Short mmCIF file of C-alpha atoms in Angstrom, two decimals:
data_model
loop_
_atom_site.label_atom_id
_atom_site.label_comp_id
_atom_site.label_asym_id
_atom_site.label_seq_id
_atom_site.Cartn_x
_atom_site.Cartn_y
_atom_site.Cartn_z
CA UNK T 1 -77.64 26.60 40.43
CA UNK T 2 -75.89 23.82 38.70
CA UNK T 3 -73.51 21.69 40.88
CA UNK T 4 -71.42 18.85 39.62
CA UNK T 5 -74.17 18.89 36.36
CA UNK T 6 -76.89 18.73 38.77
CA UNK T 7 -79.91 21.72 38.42
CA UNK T 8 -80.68 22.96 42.43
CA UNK T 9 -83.27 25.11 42.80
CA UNK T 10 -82.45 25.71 46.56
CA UNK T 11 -79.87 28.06 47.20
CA UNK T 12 -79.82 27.05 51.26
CA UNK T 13 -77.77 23.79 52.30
CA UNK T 14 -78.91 22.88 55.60
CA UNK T 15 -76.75 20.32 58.60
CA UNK T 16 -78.61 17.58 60.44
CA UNK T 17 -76.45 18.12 63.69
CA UNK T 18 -77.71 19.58 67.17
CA UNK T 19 -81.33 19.59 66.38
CA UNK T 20 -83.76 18.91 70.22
CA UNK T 21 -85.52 16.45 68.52
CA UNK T 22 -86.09 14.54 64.84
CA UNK T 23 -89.26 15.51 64.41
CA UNK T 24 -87.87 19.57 64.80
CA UNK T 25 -85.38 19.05 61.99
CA UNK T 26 -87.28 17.48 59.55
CA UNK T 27 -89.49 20.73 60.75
CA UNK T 28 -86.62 22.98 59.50
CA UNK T 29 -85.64 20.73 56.41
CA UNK T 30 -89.41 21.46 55.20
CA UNK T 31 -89.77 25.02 56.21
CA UNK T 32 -86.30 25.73 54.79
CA UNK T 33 -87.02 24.75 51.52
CA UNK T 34 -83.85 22.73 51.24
CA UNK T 35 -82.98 20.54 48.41
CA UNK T 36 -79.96 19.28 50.11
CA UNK T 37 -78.99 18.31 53.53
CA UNK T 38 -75.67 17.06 55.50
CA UNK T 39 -75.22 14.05 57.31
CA UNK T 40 -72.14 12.42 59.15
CA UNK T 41 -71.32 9.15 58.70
CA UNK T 42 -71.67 8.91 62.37
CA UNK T 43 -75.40 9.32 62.88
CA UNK T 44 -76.41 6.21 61.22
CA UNK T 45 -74.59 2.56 60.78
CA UNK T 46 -74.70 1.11 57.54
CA UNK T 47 -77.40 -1.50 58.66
CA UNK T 48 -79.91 1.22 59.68
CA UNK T 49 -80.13 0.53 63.36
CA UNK T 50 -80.29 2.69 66.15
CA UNK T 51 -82.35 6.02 65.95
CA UNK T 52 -83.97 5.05 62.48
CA UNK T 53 -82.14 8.64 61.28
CA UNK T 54 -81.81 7.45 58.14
CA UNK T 55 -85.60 6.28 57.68
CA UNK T 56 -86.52 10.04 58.29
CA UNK T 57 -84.07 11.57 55.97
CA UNK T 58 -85.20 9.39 53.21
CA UNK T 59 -88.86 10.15 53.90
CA UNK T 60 -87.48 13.94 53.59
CA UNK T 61 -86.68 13.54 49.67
CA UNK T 62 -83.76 15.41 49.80
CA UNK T 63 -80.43 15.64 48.72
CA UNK T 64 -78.02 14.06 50.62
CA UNK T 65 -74.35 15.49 51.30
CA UNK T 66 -72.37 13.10 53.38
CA UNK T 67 -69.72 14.68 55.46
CA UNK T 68 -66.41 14.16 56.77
CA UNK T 69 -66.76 15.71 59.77
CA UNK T 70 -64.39 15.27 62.66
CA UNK T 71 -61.59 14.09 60.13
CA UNK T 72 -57.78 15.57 61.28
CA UNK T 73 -56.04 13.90 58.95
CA UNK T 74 -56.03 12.85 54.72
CA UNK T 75 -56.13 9.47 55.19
CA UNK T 76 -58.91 9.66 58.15
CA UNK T 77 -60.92 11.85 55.59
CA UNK T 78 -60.47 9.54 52.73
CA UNK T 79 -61.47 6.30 54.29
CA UNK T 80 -64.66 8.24 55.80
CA UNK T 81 -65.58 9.42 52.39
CA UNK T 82 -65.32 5.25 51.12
CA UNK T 83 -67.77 4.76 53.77
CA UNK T 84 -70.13 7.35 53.45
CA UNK T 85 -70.32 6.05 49.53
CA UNK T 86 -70.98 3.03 50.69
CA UNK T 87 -73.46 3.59 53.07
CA UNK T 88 -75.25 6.83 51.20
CA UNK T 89 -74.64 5.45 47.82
CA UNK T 90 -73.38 8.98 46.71
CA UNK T 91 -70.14 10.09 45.05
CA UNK T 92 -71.20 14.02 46.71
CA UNK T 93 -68.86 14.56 49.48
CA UNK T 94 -68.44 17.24 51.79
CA UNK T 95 -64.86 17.04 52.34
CA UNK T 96 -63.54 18.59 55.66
CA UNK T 97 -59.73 18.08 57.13
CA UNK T 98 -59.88 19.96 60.40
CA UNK T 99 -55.99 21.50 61.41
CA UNK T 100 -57.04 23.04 64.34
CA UNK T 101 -58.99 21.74 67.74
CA UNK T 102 -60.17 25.40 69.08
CA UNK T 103 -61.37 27.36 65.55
CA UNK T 104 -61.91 24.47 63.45
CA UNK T 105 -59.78 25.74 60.39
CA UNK T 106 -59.36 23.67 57.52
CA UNK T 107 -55.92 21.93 57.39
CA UNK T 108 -55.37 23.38 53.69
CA UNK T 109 -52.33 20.87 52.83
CA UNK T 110 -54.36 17.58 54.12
CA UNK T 111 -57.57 18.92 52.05
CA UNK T 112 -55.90 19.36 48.96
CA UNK T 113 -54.57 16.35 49.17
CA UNK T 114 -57.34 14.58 50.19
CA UNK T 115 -59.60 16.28 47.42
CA UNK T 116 -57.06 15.08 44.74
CA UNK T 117 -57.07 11.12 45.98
CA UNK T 118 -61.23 11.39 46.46
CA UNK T 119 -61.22 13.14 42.57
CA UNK T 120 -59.23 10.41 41.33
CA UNK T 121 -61.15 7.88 42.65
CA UNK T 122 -64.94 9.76 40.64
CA UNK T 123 -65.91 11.25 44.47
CA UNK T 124 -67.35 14.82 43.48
CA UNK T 125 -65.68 16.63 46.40
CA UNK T 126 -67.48 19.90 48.22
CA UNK T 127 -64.09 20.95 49.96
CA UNK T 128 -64.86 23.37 53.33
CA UNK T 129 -61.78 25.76 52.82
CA UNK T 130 -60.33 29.35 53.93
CA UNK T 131 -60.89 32.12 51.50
CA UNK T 132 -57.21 31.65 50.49
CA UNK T 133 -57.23 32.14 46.69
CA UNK T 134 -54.10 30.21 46.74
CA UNK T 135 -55.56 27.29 48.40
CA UNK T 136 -58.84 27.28 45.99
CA UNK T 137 -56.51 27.25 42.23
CA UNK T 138 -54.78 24.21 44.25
CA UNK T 139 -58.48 22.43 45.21
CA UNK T 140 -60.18 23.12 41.77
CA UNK T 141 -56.55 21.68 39.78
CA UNK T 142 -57.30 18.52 42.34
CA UNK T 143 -60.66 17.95 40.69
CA UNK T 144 -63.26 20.13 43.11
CA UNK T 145 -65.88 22.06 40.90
CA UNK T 146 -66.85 23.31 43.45
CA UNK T 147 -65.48 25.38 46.24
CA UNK T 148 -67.13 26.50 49.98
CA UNK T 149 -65.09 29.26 52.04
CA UNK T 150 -65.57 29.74 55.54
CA UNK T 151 -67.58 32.81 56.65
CA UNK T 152 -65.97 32.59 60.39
CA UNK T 153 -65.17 30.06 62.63
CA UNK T 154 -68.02 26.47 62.71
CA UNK T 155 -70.55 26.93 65.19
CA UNK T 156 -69.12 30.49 66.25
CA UNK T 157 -72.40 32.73 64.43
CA UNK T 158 -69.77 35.19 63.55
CA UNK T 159 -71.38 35.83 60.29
CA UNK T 160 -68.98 36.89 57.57
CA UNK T 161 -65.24 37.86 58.80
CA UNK T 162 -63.58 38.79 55.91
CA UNK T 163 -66.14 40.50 53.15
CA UNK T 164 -63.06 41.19 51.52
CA UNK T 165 -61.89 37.57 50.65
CA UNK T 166 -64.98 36.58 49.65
CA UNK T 167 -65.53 39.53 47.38
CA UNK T 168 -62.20 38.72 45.44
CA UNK T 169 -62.97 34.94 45.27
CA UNK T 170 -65.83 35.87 43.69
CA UNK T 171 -63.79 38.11 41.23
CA UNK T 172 -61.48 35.47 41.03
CA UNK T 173 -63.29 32.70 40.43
CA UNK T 174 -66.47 34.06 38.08
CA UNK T 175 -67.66 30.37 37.06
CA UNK T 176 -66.96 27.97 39.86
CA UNK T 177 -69.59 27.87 42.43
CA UNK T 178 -68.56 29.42 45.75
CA UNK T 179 -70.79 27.99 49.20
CA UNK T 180 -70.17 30.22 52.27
CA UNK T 181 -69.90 27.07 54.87
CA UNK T 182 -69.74 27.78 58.49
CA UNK T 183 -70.11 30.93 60.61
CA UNK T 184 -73.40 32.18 59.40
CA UNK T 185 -75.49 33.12 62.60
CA UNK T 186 -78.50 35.34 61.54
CA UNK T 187 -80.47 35.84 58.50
CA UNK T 188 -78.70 38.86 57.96
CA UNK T 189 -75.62 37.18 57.83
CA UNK T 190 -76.73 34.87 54.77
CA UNK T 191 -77.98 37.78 53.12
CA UNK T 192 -75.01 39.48 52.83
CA UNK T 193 -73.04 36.71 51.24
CA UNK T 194 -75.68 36.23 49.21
CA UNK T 195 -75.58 40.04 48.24
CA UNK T 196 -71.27 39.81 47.91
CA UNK T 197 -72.29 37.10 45.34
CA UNK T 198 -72.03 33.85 46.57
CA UNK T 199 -74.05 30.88 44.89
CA UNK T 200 -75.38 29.47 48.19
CA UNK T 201 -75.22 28.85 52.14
CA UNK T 202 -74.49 26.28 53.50
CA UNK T 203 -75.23 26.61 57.77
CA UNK T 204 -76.53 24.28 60.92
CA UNK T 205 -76.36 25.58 64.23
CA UNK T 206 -77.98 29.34 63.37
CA UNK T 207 -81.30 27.16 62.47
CA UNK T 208 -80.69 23.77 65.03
CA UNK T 209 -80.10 26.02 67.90
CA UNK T 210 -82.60 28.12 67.42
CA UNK T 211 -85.60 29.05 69.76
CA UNK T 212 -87.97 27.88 67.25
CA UNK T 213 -85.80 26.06 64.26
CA UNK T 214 -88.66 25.69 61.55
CA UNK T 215 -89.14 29.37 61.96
CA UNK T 216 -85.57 30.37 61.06
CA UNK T 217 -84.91 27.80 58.24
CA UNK T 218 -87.51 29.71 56.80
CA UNK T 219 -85.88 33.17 57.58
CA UNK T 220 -82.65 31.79 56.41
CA UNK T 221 -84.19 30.65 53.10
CA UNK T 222 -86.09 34.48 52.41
CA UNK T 223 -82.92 36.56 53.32
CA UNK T 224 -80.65 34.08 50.77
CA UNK T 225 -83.33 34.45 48.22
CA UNK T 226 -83.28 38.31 49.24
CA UNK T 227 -79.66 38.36 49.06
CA UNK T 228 -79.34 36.72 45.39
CA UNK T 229 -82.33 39.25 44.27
CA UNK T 230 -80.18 41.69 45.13
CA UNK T 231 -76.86 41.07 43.54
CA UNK T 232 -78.20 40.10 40.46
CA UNK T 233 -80.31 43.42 40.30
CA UNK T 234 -76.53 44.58 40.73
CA UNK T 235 -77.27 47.32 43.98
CA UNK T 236 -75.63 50.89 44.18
CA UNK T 237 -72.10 51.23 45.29
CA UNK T 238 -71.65 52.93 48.47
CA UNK T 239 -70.86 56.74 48.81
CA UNK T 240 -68.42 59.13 50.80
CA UNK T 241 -71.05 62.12 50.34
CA UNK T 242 -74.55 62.62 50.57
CA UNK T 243 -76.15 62.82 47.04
CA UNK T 244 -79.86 64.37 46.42
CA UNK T 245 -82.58 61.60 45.03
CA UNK T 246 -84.08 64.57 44.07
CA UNK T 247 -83.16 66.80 40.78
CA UNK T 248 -82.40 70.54 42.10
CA UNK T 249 -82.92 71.48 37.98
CA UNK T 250 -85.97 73.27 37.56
CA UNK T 251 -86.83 73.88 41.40
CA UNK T 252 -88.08 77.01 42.06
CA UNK T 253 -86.35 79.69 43.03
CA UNK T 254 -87.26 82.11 46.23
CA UNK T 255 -86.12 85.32 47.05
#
C-alpha cells in the first residue's frame, strides 16, 4: 500500500485513545501488527511532560498520524494541524472537522476547506469524510491523495452502514486509496470492507475497549488480511437460485 509515496505493509491503522492502561496499548500496537498509529495533539505537550505518552510511542517504532480530533471548525483544525507538525515533526495529518455533537459527522464544507489551506501549506492531509462522492472529487482537487469514508458513526461499532457507497467509491475512485475510518466494531466488520475493496482500516475503540485488546488487534489484523485475500482473489457474485457444485452430465441414470 503506497500512501503519500510511502510503501506500508500494514493494512490496519490503529487509535491510541481509551486504552485501561499504556502498557495494554502498546500490547495491541504489537499484536496488531500496525505500522501506523493515531495520536491527538492532546495526549502529550510539546515538552514531553506528563504521562511520558510520547516516550512509549517512540519506543513503539511506528508510524505516527497526528489527529485533529475534537476540531468544529476550519480554522480550529488548521491551527491544530501547525501544532501537531510542530510537535510530531510530520506533515501526515489526519484531518477531522466534526459538524455534528451527537453522530460525529464530518462538517464536509469546513473539511474541504481546511484540506485545501493544510495542502497549500505541504501538510499531506488523511481527510475523515462521508461516502459522498461529491464531497471526495472536492477533497482530492484540494490536494488529499488520499481519502477515508466513514463506515458508521465514531465509537458507535456499527460496522459498515452503507456497503453501497463504499462499493461505488471504490468504482469511482480506482487509484486513490480509500481508509474505512470509524464505525468498525468486530473483525467481521473489517473484513468486509476489506472484501468491498478498501485499501485499509483505520479503527480504536473495537480493539481499546475490548475485553482483552492485544487479542483483538490481532483479530482485526487476520480478518483485514482475510478480507484483502479475498477481493483480490475476486470472490463469486451472489445468486437468486441455487446452482449444483456438482456436474449432473454423465450421472447415472436409474429407473
Amino acid at each position: 500500500m503506497q500512501l503519500y509515496g510511502e510503501e506500508i505493509g500494514s493494512r490496519l491503522l490503529l487509535g491510541t485513545a481509551q486504552y485501561p492502561s499504556p502498557q495494554i496499548l502498546a500490547e495491541a500496537v504489537k499484536t496488531s501488527g500496525t505500522e501506523i498509529i493515531t495520536v491527538s495533539l492532546r495526549r502529550e505537550g510539546a515538552d514531553g511532560a506528563g504521562t511520558g505518552f510520547w516516550q512509549l510511542i517512540k519506543e513503539l517504532g511506528v508510524k505516527i498520524l497526528p489527529n485533529t480530533a475534537g476540531c468544529h471548525t476550519a480554522k480550529e483544525a488548521v491551527t491544530t494541524a501547525q501544532m501537531a507538525r510542530e510537535v510530531f515533526g510530520t506533515n501526515w495529518i489526519k484531518l477531522e472537522v466534526i459538524g455534528h455533537s451527537d453522530n460525529l459527522q464530518p462538517d464536509v464544507f469546513g473539511l474541504v476547506e481546511a484540506a485545501r489551506i493544510l495542502s497549500d501549506e505541504g501538510f499531506q492531509v488523511f481527510p475523515y469524510t462521508t461516502d459522498d462522492l461529491v464531497v471526495g472529487e472536492k477533497l482530492l482537487e484540494a490536494g488529499c491523495e488520499v481519502l477515508m469514508p466513514w463506515g458508521a458513526p465514531i465509537g458507535s461499532g456499527q460496522g459498515l452502514r452503507n456497503p453501497d457507497a463504499l462499493r461505488a467509491m471504490r468504482a469511482h475512485f480506482p487509484n486513490v486509496p480509500l481508509i474505512v475510518d470509524a464505525g468498525i466494531g468486530r473483525p467481521s466488520d473489517a473484513c468486509m470492507a476489506m472484501e468491498l475493496g478498501m485499501d485499509a482500516v483505520l479503527l480504536n475503540t473495537a480493539v481499546a475497549k475490548a475485553g482483552d485488546p492485544a487479542v483483538m488487534g490481532a483479530a482485526m489484523a487476520q480478518a483485514i488480511e482475510a478480507g484483502r485475500q479475498g477481493y483480490a482473489a475476486q470472490m463469486m457474485e451472489r445468486r437468486d437460485m441455487a446452482v449444483p457444485s456438482t456436474p449432473i452430465l454423465g450421472m447415472a441414470v436409474f429407473d
